[in-house]
GROMACS .gro file of C-alpha atoms in nm:
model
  401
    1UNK     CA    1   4.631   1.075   0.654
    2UNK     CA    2   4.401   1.080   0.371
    3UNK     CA    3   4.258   1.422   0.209
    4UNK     CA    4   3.917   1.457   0.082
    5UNK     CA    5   3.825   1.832   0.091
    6UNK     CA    6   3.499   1.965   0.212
    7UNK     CA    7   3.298   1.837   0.473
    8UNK     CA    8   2.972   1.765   0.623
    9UNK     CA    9   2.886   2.125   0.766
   10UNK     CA   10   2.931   2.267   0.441
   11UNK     CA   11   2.798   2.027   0.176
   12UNK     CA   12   2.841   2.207  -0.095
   13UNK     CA   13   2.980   2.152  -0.417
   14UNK     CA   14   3.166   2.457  -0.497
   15UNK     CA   15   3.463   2.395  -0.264
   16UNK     CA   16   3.758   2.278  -0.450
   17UNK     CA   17   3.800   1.901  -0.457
   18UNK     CA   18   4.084   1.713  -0.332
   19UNK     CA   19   4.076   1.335  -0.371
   20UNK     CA   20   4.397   1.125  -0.214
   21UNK     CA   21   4.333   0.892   0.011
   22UNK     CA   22   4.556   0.625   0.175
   23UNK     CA   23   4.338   0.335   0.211
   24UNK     CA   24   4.057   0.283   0.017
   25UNK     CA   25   3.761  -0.043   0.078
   26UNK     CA   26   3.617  -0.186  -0.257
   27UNK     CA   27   3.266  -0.375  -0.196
   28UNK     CA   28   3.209  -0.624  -0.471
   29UNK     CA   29   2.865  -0.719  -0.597
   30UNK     CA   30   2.732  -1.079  -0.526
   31UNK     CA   31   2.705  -1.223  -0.862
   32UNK     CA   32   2.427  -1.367  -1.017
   33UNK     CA   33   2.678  -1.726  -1.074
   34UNK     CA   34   2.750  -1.643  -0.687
   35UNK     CA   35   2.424  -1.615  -0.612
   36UNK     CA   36   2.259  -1.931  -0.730
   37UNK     CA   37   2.582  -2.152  -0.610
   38UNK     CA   38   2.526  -1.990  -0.228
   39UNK     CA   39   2.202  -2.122  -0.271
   40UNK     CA   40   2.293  -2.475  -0.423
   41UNK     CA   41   2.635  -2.546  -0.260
   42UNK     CA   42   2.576  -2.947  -0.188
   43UNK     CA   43   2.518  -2.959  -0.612
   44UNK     CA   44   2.858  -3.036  -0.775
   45UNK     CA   45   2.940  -2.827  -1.092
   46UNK     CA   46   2.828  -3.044  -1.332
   47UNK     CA   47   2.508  -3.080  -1.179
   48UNK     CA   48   2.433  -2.682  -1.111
   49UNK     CA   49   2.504  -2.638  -1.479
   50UNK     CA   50   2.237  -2.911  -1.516
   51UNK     CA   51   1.988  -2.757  -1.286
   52UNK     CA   52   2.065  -2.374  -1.491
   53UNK     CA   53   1.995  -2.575  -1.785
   54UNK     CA   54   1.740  -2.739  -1.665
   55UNK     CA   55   1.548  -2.382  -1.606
   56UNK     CA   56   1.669  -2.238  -1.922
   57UNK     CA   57   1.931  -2.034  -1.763
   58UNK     CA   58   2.274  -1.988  -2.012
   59UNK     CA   59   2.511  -2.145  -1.729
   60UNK     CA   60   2.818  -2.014  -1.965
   61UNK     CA   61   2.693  -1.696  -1.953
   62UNK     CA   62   2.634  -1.653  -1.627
   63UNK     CA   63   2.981  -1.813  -1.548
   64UNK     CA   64   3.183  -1.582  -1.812
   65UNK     CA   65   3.030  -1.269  -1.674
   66UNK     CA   66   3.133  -1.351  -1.283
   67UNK     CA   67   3.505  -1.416  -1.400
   68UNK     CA   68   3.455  -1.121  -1.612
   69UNK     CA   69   3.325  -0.931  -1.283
   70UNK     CA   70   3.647  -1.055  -1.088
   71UNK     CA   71   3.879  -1.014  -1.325
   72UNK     CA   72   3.790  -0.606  -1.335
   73UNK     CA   73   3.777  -0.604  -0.973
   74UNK     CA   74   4.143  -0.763  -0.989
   75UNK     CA   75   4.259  -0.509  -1.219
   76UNK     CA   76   4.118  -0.186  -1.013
   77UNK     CA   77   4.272  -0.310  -0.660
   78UNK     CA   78   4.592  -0.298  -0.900
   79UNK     CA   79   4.557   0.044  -1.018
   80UNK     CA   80   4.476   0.173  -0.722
   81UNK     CA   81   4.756   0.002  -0.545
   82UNK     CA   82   5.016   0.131  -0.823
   83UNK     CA   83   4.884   0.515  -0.672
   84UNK     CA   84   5.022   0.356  -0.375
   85UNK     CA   85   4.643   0.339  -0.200
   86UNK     CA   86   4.610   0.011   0.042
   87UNK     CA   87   4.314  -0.130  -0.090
   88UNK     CA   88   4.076  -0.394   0.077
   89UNK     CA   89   3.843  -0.577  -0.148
   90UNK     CA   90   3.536  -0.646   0.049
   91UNK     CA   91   3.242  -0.908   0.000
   92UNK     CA   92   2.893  -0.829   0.088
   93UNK     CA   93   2.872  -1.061   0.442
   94UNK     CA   94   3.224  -0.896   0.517
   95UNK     CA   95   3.176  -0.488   0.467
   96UNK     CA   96   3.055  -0.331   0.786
   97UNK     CA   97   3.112  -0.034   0.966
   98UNK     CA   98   3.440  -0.112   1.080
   99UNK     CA   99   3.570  -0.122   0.692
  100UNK     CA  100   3.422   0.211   0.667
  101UNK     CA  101   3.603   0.331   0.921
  102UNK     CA  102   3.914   0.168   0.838
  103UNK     CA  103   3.885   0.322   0.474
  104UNK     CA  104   3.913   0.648   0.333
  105UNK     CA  105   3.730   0.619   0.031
  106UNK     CA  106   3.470   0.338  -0.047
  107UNK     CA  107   3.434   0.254  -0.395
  108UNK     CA  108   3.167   0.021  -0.480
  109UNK     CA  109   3.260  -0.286  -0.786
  110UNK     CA  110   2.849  -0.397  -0.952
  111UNK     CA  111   2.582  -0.180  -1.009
  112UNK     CA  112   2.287  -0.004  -0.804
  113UNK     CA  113   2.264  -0.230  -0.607
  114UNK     CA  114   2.593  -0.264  -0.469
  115UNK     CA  115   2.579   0.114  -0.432
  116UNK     CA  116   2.269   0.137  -0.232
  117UNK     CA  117   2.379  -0.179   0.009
  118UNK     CA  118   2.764   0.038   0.090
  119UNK     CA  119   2.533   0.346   0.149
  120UNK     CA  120   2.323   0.137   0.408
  121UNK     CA  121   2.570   0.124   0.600
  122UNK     CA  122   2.738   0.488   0.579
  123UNK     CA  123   2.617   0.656   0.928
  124UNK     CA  124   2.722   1.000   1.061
  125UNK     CA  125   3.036   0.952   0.806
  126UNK     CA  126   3.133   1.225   0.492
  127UNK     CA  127   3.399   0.974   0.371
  128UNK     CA  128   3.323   0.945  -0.017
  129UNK     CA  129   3.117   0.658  -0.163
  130UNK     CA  130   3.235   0.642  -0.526
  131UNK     CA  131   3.018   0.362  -0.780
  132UNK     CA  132   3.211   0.139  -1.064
  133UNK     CA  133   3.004  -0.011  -1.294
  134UNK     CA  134   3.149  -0.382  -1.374
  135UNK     CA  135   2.870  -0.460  -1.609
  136UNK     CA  136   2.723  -0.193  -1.819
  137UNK     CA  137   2.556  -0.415  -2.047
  138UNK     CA  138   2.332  -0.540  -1.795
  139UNK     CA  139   2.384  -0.288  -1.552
  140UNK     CA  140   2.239   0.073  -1.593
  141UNK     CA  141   2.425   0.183  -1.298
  142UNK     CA  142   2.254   0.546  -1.245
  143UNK     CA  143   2.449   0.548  -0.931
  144UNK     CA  144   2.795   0.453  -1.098
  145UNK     CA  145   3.028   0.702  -1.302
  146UNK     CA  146   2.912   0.737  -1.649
  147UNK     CA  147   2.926   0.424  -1.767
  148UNK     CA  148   2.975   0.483  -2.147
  149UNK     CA  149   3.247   0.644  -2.035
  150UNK     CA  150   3.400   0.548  -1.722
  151UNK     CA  151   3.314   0.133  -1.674
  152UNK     CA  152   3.495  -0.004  -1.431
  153UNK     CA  153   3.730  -0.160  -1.753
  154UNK     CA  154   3.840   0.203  -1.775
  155UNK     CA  155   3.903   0.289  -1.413
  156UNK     CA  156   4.268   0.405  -1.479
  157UNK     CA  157   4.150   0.703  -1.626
  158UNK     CA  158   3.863   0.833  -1.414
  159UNK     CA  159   4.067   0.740  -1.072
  160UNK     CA  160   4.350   0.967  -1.240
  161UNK     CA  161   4.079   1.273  -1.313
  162UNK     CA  162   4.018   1.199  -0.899
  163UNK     CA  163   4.356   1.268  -0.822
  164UNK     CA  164   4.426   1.552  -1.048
  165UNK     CA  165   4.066   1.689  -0.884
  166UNK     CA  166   3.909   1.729  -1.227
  167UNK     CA  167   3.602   1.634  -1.051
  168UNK     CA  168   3.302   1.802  -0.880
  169UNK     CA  169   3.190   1.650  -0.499
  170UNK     CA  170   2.806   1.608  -0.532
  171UNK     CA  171   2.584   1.537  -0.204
  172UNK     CA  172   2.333   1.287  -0.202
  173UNK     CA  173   2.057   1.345   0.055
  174UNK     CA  174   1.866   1.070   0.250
  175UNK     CA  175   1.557   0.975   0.428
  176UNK     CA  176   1.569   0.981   0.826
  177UNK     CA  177   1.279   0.747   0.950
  178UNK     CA  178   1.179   0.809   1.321
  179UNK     CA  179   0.930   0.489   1.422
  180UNK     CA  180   0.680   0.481   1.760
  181UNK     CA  181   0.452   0.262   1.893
  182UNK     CA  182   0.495  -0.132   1.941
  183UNK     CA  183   0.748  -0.238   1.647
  184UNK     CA  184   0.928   0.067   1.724
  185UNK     CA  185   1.261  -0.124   1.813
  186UNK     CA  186   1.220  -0.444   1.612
  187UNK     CA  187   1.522  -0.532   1.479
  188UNK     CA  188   1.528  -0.502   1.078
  189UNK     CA  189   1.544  -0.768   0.823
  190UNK     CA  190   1.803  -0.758   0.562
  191UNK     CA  191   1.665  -0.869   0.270
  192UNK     CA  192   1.948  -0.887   0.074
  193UNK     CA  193   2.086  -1.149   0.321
  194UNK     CA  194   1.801  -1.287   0.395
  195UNK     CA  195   1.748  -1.375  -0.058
  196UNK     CA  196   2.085  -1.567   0.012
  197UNK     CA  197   1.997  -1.737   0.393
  198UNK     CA  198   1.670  -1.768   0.437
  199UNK     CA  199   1.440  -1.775   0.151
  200UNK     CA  200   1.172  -1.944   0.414
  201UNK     CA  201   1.229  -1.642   0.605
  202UNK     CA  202   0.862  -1.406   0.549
  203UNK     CA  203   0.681  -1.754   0.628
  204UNK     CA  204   0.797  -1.703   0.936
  205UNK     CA  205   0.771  -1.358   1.004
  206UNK     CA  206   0.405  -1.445   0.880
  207UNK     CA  207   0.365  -1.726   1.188
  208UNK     CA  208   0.538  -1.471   1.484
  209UNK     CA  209   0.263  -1.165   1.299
  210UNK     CA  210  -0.016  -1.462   1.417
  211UNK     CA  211   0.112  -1.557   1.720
  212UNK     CA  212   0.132  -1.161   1.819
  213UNK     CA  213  -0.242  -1.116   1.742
  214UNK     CA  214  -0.350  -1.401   1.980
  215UNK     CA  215  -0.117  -1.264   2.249
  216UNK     CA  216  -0.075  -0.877   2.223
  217UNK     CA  217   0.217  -0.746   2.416
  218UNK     CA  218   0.125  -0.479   2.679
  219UNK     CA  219   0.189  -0.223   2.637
  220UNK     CA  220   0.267  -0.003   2.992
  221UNK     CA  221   0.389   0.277   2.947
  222UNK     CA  222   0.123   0.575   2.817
  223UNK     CA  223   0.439   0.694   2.588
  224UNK     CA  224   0.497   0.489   2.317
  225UNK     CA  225   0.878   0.393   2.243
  226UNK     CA  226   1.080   0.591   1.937
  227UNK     CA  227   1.369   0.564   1.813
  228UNK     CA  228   1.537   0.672   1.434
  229UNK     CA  229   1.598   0.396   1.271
  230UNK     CA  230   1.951   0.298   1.214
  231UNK     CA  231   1.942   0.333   0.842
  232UNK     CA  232   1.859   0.630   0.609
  233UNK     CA  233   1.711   0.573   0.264
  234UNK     CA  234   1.916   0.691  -0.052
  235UNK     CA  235   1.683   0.614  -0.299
  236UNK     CA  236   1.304   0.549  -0.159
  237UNK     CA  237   1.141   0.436   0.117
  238UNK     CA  238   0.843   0.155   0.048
  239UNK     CA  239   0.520   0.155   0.314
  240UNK     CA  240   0.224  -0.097   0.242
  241UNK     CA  241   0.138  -0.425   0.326
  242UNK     CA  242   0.378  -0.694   0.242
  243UNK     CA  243   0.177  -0.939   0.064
  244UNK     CA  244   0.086  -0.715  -0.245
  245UNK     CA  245  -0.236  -0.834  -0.339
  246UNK     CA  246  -0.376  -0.717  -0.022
  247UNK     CA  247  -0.479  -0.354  -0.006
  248UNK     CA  248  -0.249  -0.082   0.237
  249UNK     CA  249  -0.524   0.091   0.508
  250UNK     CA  250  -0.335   0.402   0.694
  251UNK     CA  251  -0.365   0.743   0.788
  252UNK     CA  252  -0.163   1.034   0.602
  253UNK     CA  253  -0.023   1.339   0.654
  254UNK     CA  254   0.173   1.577   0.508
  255UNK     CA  255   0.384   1.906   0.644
  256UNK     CA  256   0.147   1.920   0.952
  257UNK     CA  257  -0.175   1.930   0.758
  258UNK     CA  258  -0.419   1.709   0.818
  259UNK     CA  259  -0.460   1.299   0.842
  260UNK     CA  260  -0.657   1.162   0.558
  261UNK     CA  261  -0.729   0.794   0.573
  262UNK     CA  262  -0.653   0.625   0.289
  263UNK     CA  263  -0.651   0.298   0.142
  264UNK     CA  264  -0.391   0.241  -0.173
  265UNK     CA  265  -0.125  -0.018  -0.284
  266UNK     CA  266   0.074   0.122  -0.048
  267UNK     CA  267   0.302   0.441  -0.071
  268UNK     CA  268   0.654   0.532  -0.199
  269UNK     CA  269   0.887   0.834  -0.020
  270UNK     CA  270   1.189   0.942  -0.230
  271UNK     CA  271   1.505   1.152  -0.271
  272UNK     CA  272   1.620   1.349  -0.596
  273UNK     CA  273   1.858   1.026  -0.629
  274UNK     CA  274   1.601   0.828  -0.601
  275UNK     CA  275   1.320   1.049  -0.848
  276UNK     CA  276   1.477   0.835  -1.139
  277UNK     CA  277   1.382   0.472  -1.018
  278UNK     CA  278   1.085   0.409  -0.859
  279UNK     CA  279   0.935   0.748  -0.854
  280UNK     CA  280   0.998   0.800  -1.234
  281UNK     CA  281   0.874   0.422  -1.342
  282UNK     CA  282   0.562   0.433  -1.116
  283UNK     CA  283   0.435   0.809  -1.252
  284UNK     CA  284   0.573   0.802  -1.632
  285UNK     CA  285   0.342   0.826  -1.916
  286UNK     CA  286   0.346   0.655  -2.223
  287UNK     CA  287   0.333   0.898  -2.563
  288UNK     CA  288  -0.023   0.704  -2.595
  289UNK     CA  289  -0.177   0.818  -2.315
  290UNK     CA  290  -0.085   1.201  -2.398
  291UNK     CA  291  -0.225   1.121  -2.714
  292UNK     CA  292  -0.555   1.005  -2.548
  293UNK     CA  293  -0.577   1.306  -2.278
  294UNK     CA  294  -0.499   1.556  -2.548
  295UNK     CA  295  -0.761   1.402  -2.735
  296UNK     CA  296  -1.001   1.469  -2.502
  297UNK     CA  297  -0.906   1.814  -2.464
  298UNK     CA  298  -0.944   1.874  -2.781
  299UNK     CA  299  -1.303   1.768  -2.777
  300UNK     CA  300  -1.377   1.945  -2.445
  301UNK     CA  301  -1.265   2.305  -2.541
  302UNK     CA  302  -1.287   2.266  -2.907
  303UNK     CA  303  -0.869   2.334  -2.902
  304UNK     CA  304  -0.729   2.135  -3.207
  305UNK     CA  305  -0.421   1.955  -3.020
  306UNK     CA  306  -0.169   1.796  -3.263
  307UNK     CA  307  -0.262   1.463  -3.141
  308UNK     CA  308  -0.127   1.312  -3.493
  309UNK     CA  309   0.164   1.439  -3.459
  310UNK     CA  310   0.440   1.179  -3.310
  311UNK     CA  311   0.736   1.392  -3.299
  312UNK     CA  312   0.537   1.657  -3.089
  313UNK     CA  313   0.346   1.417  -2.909
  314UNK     CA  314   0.649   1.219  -2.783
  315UNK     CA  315   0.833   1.584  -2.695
  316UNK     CA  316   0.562   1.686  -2.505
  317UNK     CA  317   0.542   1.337  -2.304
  318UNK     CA  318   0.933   1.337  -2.266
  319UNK     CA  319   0.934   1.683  -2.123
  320UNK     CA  320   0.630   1.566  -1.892
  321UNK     CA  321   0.862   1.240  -1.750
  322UNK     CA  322   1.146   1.467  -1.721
  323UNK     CA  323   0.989   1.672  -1.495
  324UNK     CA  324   0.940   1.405  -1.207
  325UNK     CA  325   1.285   1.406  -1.120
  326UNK     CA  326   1.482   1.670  -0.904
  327UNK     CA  327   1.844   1.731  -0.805
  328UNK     CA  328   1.985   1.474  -0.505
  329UNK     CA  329   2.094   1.748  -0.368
  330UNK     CA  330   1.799   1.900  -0.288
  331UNK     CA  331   1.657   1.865   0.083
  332UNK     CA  332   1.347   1.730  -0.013
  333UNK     CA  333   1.116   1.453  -0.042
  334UNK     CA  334   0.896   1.314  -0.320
  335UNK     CA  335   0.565   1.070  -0.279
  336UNK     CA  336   0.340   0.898  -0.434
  337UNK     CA  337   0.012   0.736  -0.358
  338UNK     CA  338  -0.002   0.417  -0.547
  339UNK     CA  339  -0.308   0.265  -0.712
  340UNK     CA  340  -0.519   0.528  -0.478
  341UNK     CA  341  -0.895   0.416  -0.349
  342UNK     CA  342  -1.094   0.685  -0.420
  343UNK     CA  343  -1.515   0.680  -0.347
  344UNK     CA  344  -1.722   0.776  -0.098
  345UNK     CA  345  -1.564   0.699   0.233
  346UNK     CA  346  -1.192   0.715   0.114
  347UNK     CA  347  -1.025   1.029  -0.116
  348UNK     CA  348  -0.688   1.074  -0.130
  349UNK     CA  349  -0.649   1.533  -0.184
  350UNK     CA  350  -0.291   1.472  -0.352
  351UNK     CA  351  -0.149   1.112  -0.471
  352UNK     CA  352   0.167   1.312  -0.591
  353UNK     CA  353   0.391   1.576  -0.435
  354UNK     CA  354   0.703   1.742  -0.265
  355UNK     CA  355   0.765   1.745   0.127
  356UNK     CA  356   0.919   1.852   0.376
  357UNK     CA  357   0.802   1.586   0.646
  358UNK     CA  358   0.545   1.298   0.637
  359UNK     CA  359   0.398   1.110   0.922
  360UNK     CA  360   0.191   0.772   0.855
  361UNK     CA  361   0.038   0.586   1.097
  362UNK     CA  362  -0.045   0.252   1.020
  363UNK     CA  363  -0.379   0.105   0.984
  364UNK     CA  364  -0.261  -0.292   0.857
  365UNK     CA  365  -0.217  -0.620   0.998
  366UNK     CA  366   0.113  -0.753   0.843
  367UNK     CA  367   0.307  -0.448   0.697
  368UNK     CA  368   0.669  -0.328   0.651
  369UNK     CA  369   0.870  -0.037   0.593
  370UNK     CA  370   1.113  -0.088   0.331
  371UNK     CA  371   1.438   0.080   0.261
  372UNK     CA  372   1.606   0.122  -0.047
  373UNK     CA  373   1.491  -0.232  -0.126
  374UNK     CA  374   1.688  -0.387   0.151
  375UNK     CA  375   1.616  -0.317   0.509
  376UNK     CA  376   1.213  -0.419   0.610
  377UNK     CA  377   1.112  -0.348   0.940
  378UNK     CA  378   0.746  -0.418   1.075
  379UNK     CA  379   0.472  -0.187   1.040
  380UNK     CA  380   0.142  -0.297   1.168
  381UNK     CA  381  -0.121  -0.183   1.338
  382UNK     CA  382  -0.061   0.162   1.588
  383UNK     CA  383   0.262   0.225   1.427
  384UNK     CA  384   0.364   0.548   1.330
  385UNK     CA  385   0.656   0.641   1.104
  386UNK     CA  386   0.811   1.017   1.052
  387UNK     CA  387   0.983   1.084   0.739
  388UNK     CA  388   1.230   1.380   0.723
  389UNK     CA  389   1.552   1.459   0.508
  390UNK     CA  390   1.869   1.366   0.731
  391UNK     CA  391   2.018   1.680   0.800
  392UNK     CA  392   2.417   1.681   0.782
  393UNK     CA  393   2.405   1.304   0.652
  394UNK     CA  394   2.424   1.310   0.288
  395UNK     CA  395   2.661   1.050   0.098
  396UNK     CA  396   2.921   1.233  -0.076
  397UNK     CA  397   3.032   1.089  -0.431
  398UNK     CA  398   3.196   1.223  -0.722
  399UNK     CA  399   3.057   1.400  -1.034
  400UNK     CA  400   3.251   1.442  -1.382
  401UNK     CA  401   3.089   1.751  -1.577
   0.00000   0.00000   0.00000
């Protein structure tokens, strides 16, 4: 039987960390090479390098880092197998929650991505979710071991600080969504799949959202269905309409206080993980706007800000951008109001701020409710979406100080 100390009632990092598992599951990333050959499998190889070529796309490139890619994950089923660990390698259409429970450990081979699709699946488990980075030149990998340090290339020696428990557990908390009203128990789309099946696939989401307007369901019963949705968000959750040129009408409401309706480019909910991605790009500022705001100051109290000074002004902006993140650990949400409406009819009291719970309702006509960039579900008109941190249901991964 595998040991991997600590579990879900404590979550805490301070327990001593045992890592030896017996089998371990390694989900591989889809690679780009992988991707555009699923999509053009009737082409023969000459002519998909043709059509790369053709849309100035470096075919060798593309083709040296995939064998690149399987040649690592090759080499860590090896290592770990040489620990004496049974090790499946799993592809994307194959890992489900069987694999998890088969496994003991699941590391993931790619980058972010391949992180956040393993964690998708990882329900009412505390088995650990470790990230290898197989491309840290084009991969940041945030979610990955360090990757200047511990690439997948080099997995020998951070699977043997595991073992020897030179290691710290960290505990990643998520986003529970509870849904009511009418598209309450749709079934989600997987977008990831759906990039790779059916690219046609929101054109005809689009055609059943028309044929619903022009015959409603009824709805009976005077409580509306709910249900939590079968997949917590690691990084962020995504609310707005799904064609983004079209502006996201809903109702808001924060920690009990009071709805505001509010009109905006829709609305992002996310983690401490997730406080460096989506959070952190959408609310960062640029040393040049510091520059202008502190140049403004300086005109409107007659303070004499060191506005010319680049060393200070790009300290003071990096402290500012450092601040929007918080610890994953932390049970508590982040959100942000994008591209707000604000006049007369419509004010938005705080497009930026911690939680505890949110509640939206929805105001739109063809909406979703994204997860971590790969589950949508529908969000239209009457629905209403509760957004808590999943107690007990953090992903566990490992953290070298």
């Amino acid at each position: 039987m595998c040991v991997c100390q600590t579990t879900t009632a404590d979550q805490s990092d301070d327990a001593a960390p045992v890592f030896r598992p017996r089998k371990v599951a390694v989900l591989t990333k889809v690679t780009r090479y992988e991707y555009e050959r699923r999509r053009h499998s009737w082409l023969s190889e000459k002519e998909f390098r043709e059509y790369l070529e053709a849309k100035d796309s470096d075919y060798e490139g593309l083709l040296q880092r995939h064998n690149n890619h399987k040649a690592t994950v090759e080499a860590v089923k090896k290592i770990l197998e040489a620990e004496g660990i049974e090790t499946k390698i799993v592809k994307r259409f194959e890992f489900t929650t069987n694999i998890i429970d088969w496994a003991d450990a699941v590391f993931t081979a790619g980058g972010d991505g391949t992180y956040l699709l393993a964690a998708s699946k990882f329900i009412n488990s505390d088995k650990p979710l470790i990230g290898l980075n197989t491309d840290p030149d084009k991969s940041e990998g945030h979610l990955c071991l360090p990757k200047r340090k511990y690439p997948a290339v080099n997995f020998a020696a951070a699977l043997k600080r595991m073992l020897d428990g030179d290691f710290r557990w960290k505990w990643l908390q998520r986003i529970q969504v509870t849904m009511s009203g009418q598209h309450a128990n749709d079934e989600p789309v997987e977008l990831h799949n759906q990039q790779l099946q059916f690219p046609e696939h929101r054109y005809v989401e689009h055609i059943a959202e028309s044929e619903q307007e022009r015959h409603p369901v009824n709805i009976t019963s005077n409580t509306p269905p709910k249900r939590v949705l079968p997949v917590l968000a690691l990084n962020e959750v995504f609310v707005g309409e799904s064609l983004s040129s079209r502006v996201s009408y809903y109702e808001f409401s924060v920690d009990d206080g009071p709805r505001e309706k509010q009109k905006s480019s829709g609305i992002t909910i996310c983690t401490g993980t997730g406080s460096s991605s989506w959070h952190f790009h959408i609310n960062h500022l640029p040393v040049a706007s510091v520059r202008d705001i502190l140049r403004i100051a300086s005109q409107k109290t007659g303070c004499q800000f060191p506005v010319d000074d680049l060393r200070t002004m790009e300290s003071i902006t990096n402290e500012f951008n450092s601040s929007l993140g918080f610890d994953p650990s932390t049970p508590l949400m982040a959100y942000t109001v994008r591209d707000p409406v604000v006049n007369g009819i419509f004010q938005v009291s705080n497009p930026r701020n911690f939680a505890k719970q949110i509640r939206i309702r929805s105001r739109m006509w063809d909406a979703c409710l994204v997860i971590d960039g790969g589950v949508s579900f529908k969000f239209n008109d009457g629905a209403v979406a509760t957004f808590e941190i999943a107690k007990n249901n953090a992903i566990r991964t490992v953290v070298f100080d």
